[in-house]
Short mmCIF file of C-alpha atoms in Angstrom, two decimals:
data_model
loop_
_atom_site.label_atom_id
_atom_site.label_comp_id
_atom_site.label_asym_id
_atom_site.label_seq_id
_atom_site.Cartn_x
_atom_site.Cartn_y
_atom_site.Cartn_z
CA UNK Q 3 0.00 0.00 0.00
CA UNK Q 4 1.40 3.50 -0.61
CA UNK Q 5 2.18 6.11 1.59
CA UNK Q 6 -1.15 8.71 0.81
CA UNK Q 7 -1.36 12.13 2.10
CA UNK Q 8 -4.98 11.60 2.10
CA UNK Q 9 -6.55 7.78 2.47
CA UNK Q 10 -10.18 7.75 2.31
CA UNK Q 11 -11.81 4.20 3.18
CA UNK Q 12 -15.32 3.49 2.62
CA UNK Q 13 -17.06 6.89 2.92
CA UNK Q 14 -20.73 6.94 2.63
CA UNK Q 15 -22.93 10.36 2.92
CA UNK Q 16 -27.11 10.09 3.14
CA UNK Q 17 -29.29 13.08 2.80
CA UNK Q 18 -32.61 13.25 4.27
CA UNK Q 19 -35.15 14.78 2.30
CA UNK Q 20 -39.37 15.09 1.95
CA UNK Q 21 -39.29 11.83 -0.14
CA UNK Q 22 -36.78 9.97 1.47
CA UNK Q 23 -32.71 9.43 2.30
CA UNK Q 24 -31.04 10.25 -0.31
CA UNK Q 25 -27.48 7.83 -0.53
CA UNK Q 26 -25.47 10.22 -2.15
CA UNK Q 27 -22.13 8.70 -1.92
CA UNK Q 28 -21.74 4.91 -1.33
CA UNK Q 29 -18.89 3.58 0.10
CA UNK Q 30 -15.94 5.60 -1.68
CA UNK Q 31 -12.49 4.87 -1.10
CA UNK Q 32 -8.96 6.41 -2.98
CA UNK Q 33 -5.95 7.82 -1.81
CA UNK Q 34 -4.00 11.12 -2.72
CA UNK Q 35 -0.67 10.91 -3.10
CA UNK Q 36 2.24 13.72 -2.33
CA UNK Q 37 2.52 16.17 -5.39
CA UNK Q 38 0.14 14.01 -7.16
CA UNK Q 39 -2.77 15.59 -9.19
CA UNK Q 40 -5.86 13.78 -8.91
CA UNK Q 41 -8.96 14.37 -11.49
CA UNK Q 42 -12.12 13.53 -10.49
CA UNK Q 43 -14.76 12.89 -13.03
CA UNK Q 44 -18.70 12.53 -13.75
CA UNK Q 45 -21.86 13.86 -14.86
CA UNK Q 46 -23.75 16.62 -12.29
CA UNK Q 47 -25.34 13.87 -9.78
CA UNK Q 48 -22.71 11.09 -9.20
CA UNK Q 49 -21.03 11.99 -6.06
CA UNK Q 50 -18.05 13.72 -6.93
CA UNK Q 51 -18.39 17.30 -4.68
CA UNK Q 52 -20.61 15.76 -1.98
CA UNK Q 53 -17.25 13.48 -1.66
CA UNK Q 54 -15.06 16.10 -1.14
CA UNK Q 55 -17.02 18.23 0.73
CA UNK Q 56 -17.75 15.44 3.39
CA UNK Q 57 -13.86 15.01 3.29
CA UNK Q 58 -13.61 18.42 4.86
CA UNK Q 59 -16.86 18.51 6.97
CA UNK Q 60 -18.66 20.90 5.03
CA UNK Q 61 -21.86 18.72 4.54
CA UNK Q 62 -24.39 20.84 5.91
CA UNK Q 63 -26.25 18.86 8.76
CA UNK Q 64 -29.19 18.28 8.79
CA UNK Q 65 -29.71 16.95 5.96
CA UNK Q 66 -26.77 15.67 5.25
CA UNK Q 67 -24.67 13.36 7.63
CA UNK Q 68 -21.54 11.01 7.14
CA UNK Q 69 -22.70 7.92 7.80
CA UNK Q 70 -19.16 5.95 7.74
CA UNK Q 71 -15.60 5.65 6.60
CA UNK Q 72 -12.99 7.39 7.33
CA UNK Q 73 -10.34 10.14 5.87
CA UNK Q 74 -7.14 9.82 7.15
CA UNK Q 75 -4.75 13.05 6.94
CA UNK Q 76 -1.31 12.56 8.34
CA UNK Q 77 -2.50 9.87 10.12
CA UNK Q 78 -5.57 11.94 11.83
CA UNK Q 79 -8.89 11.34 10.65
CA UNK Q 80 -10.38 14.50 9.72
CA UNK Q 81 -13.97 13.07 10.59
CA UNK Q 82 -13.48 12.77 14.01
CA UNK Q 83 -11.67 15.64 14.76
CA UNK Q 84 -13.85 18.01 17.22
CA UNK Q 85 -15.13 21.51 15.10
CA UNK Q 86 -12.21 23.68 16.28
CA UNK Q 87 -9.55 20.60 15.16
CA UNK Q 88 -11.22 20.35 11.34
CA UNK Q 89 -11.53 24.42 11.42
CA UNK Q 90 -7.44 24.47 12.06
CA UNK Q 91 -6.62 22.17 8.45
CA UNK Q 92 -9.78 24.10 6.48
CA UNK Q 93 -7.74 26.66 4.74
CA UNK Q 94 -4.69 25.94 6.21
CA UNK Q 95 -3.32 21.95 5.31
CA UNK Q 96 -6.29 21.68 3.25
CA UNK Q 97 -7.14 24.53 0.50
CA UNK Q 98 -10.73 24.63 -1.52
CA UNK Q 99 -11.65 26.48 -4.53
CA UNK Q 100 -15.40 26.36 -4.79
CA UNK Q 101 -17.74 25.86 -7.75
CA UNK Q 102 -19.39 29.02 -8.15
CA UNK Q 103 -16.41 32.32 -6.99
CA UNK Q 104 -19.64 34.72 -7.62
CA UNK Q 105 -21.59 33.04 -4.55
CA UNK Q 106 -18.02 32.29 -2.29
CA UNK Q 107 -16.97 35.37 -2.28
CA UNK Q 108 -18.70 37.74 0.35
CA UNK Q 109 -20.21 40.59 -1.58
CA UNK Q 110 -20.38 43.54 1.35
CA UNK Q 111 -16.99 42.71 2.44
CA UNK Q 112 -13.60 43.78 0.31
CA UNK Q 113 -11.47 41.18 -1.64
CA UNK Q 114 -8.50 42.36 0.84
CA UNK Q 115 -10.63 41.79 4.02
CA UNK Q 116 -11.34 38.29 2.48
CA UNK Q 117 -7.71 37.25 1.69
CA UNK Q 118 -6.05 38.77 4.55
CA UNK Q 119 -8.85 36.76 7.11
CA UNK Q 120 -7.25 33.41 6.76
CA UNK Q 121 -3.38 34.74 7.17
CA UNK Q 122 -4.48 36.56 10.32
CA UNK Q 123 -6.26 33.83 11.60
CA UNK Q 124 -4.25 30.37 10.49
CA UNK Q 125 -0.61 32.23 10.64
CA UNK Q 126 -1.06 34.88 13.05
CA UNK Q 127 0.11 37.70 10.92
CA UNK Q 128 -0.54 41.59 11.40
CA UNK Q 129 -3.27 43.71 9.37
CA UNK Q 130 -0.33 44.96 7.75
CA UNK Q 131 1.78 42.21 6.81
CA UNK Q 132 -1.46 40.13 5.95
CA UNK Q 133 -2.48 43.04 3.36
CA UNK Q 134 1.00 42.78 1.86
CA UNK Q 135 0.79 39.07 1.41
CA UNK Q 136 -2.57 39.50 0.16
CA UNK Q 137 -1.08 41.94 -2.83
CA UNK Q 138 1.33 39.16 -3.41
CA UNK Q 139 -1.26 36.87 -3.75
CA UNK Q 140 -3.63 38.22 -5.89
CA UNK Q 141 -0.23 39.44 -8.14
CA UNK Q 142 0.97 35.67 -7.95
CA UNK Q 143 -2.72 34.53 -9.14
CA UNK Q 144 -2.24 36.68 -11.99
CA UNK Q 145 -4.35 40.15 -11.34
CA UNK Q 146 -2.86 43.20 -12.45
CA UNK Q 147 -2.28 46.50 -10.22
CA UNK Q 148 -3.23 44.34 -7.05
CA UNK Q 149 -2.59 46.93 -4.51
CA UNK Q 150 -5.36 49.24 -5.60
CA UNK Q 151 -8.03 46.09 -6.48
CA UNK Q 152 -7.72 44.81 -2.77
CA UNK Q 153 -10.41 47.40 -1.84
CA UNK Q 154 -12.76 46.80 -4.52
CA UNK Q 155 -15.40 44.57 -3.95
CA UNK Q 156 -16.51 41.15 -5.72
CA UNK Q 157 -18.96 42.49 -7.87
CA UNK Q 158 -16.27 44.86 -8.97
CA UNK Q 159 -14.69 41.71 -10.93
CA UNK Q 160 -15.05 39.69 -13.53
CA UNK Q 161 -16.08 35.56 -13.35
CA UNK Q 162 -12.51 34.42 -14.27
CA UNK Q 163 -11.04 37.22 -12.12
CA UNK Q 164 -13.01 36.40 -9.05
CA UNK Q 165 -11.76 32.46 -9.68
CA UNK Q 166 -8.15 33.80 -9.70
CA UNK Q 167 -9.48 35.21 -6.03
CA UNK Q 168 -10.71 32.31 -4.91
CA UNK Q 169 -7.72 30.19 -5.76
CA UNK Q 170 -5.29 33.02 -4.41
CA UNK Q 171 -7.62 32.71 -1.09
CA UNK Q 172 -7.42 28.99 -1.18
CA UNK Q 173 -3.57 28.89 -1.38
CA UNK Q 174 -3.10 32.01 1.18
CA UNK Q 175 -1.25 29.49 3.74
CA UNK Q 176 0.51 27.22 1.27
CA UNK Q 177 -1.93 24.14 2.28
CA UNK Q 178 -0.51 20.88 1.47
CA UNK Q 179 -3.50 19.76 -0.66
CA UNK Q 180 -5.49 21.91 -2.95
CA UNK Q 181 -9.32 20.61 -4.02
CA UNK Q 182 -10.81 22.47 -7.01
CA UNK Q 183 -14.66 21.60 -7.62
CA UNK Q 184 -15.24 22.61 -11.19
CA UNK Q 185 -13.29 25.84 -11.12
CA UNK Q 186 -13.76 26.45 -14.84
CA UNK Q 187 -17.56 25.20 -15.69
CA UNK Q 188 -19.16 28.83 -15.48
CA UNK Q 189 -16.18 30.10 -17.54
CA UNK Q 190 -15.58 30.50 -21.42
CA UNK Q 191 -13.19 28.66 -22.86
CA UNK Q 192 -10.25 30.54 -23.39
CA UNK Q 193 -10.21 31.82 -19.72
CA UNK Q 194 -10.62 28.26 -18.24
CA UNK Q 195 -7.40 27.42 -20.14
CA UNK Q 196 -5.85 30.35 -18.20
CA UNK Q 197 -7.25 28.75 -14.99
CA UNK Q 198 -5.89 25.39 -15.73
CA UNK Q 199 -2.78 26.48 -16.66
CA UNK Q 200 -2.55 28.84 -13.26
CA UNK Q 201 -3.34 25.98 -11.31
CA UNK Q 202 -0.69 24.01 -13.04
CA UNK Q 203 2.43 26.65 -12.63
CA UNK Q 204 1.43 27.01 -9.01
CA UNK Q 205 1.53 22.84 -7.95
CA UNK Q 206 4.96 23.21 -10.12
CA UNK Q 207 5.82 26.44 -7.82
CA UNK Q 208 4.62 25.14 -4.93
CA UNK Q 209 4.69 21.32 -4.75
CA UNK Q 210 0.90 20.82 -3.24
CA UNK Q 211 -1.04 17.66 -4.54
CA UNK Q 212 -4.36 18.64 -5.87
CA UNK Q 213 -8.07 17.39 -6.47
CA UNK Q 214 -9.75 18.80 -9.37
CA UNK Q 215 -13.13 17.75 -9.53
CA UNK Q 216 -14.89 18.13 -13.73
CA UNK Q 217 -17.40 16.25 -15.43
CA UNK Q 218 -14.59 17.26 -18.86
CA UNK Q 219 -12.41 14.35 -19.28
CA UNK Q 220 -10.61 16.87 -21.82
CA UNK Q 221 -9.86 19.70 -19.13
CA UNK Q 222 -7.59 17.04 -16.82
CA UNK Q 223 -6.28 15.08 -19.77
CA UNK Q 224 -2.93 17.24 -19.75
CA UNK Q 225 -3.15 18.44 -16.33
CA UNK Q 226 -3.84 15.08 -13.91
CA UNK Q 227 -1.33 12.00 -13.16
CA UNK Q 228 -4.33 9.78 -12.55
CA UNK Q 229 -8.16 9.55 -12.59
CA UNK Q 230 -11.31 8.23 -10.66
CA UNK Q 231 -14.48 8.29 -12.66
CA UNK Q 232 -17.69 8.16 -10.26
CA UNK Q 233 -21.27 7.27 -10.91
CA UNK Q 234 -24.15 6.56 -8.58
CA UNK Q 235 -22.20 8.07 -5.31
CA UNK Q 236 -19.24 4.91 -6.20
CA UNK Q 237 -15.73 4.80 -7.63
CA UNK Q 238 -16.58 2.69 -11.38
CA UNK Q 239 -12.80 3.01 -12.54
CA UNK Q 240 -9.64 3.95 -11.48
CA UNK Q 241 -6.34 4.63 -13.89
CA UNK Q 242 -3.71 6.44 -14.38
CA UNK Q 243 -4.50 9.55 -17.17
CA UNK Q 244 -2.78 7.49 -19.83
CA UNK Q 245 -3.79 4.29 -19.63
CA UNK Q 246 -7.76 5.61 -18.74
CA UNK Q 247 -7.72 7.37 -22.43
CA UNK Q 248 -5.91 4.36 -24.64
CA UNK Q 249 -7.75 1.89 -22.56
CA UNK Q 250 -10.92 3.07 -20.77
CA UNK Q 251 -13.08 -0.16 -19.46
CA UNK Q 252 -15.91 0.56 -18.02
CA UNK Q 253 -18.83 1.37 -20.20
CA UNK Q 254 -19.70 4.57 -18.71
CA UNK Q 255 -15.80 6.03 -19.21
CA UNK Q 256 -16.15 4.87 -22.69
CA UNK Q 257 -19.21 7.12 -23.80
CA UNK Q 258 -17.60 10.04 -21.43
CA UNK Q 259 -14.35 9.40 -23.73
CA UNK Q 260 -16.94 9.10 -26.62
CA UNK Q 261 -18.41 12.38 -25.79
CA UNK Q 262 -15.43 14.25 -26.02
CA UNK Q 263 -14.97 16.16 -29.81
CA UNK Q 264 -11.60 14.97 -31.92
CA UNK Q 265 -9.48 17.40 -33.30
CA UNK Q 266 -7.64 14.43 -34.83
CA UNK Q 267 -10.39 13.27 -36.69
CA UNK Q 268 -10.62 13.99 -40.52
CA UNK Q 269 -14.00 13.26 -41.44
CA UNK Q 270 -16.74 14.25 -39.38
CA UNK Q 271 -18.34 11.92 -37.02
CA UNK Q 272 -21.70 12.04 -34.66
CA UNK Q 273 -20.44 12.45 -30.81
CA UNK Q 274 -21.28 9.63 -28.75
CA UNK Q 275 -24.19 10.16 -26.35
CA UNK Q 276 -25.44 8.58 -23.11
CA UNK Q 277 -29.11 7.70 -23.32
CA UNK Q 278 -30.80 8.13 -20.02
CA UNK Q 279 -30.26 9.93 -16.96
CA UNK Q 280 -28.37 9.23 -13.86
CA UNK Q 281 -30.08 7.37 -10.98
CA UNK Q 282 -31.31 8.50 -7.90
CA UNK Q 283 -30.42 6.98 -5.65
CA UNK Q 284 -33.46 6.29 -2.65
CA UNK Q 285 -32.18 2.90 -1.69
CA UNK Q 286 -28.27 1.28 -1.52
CA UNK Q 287 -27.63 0.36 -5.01
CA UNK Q 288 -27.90 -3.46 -4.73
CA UNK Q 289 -27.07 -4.09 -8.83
CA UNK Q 290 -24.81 -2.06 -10.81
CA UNK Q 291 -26.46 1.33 -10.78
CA UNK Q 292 -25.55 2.19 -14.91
CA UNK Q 293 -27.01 -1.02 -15.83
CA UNK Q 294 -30.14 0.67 -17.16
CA UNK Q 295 -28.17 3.01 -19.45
CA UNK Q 296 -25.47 0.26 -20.34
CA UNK Q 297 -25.87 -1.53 -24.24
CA UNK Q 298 -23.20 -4.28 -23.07
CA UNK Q 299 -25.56 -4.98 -19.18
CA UNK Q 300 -26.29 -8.88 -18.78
CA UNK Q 301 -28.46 -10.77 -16.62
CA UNK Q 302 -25.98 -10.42 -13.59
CA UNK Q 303 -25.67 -6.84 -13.93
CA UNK Q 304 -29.04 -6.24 -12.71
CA UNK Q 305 -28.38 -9.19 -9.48
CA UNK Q 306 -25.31 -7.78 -8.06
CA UNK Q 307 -23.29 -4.72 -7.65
CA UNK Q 308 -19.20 -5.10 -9.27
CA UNK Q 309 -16.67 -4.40 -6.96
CA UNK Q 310 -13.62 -2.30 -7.98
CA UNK Q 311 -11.41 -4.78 -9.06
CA UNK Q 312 -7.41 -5.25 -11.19
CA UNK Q 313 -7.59 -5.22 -14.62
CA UNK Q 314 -4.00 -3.91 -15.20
CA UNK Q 315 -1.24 -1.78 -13.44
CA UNK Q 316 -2.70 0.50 -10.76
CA UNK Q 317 -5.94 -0.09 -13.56
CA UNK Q 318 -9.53 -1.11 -11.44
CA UNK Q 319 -12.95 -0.94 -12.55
CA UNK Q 320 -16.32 -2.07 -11.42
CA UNK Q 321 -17.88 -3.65 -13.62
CA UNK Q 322 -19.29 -6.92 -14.76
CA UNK Q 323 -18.22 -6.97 -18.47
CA UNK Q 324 -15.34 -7.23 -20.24
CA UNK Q 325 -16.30 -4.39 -23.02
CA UNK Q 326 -13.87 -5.65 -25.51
CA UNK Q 327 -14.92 -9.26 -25.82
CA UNK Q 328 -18.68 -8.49 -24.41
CA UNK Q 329 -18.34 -11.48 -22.10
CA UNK Q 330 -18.49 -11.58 -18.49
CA UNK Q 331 -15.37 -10.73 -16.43
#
């Protein structure tokens, strides 16, 4: 087993709601390596930010409650640390950049008073010195003039320049691990290249391992050293970047893969679609939850859930079929 920086083992999350408990994620477990990147990938609905944000306690109870596993962080299991333990890593060991900058940001309070919070409170540091660092910050994050734009307000900035903010914010005190839940999706395309490739010169710069959570296999396929695809609140495959793209297995990575447009292809071609819609999930899924959208499902896929098993070096999937002979596994 490798060393990890972060081991999670069998984390499930339930949320109550008018019809019923929702089992949101069920029974997820990977580890996160030192320096490694780390893309995390599915459609809206499969588990992939309710994992991380019960990773760092931020589920907000009720409705939502971890109902087991564990996430081990140097050792320490961050879900059993007391309020004022888990608030010390937030921010500190453990950075976040959050979906949607617009709504993370405060909007009545400046983008200085919101950077220089976290240095005065995790590091100690003086109104002063924490407004300098904050300059550097926002300079290092790539925002021009950033002594005068520390009193302007969020509003006051555009989408991609608020994201710069909220990754400056999120690396303030140089955390060890940096988890980015779709930084890019509300972005165009040319300014989510400049995100990507920010994030990428600072993990160079600053050696942190990162989680960057898409439902765009194409945005991590330069950027991550490995990949976890997730559907139904579970892990379905696990690979590194490389050997997920020549040699996806599961059928679900496949159409995702599918989905994606070719610039190497010369004649034109219809993309690959998923019929269907994800499940939702009311009970413990019992069978193998893609079954329903899956051409190559069998009669067992419908008795029994697939556990994440080898196929290949540091290769595992969860599923039934083997997609390139259409027998069973």
């Amino acid at each position: 087993m490798p060393d990890y920086l972060l081991d999670v083992q069998g984390l499930e999350t339930t949320f109550k709601t008018p019809d019923g408990v929702l089992y949101a994620v069920n029974g997820v477990s990977f580890g996160l390596k030192e320096g490694e990147t780390l893309g995390v990938v599915g459609e809206s609905g499969c588990g992939k930010s309710v994992t991380m944000l019960s990773v760092l306690r931020l589920i907000p109870s009720p409705p939502g409650k971890v109902t087991e596993g564990k996430a081990l962080f140097f050792d320490r299991d961050l879900l059993k640390m007391s309020n004022e333990e888990i608030r010390q890593v937030r921010g500190a060991q453990i950075g976040m950049v959050f979906q949607d900058p617009m709504t993370s940001l405060n909007p009545v309070l400046t983008i200085g008073r919101q950077l220089e919070e976290p240095l005065m409170l995790h590091i100690g540091m003086t109104k002063k010195q924490a407004s300098h660092r904050a300059a550097e910050l926002l300079t290092m994050a790539g925002i021009s003039n950033a002594e005068d734009r520390l009193n302007d307000y969020p509003h006051q900035y555009s989408g991609g320049m608020r994201q710069r903010v909220m990754i400056a914010m999120a690396l303030a005190c140089s955390p060890q691990i940096l988890i980015a839940d779709e930084p890019t999706t509300a972005l165009d395309v040319t300014i989510q290249a400049q995100i990507v490739d920010l994030v990428r010169r600072l993990r160079d710069e600053l050696g942190m391992a990162i989680i960057w959570i898409t439902h765009d296999l194409g945005v991590v396929a330069g950027f991550a050293q490995r990949v976890i695809v997730m559907y139904g609140g579970l892990i379905i495959e696990e690979a590194p970047i490389r050997e997920l793209y020549a040699n996806p297995e599961h059928p679900y990575t496949i159409g995702l893969l599918g989905s994606l447009p070719r610039v190497d292809q010369k004649e034109r071609t219809k993309l690959y679609s998923i019929e269907g819609a994800p499940p939702v999930l009311y009970s413990k899924p019992t069978a193998c939850p893609f079954a329903p959208r899956c051409k190559w499902a069998m009669e067992h896929c419908w008795k029994e859930n697939p556990t994440l098993d080898s196929v290949g070096p540091e290769h595992r999937v969860a599923c039934w079929v083997d997609t390139k002979t259409g027998r069973h596994r």
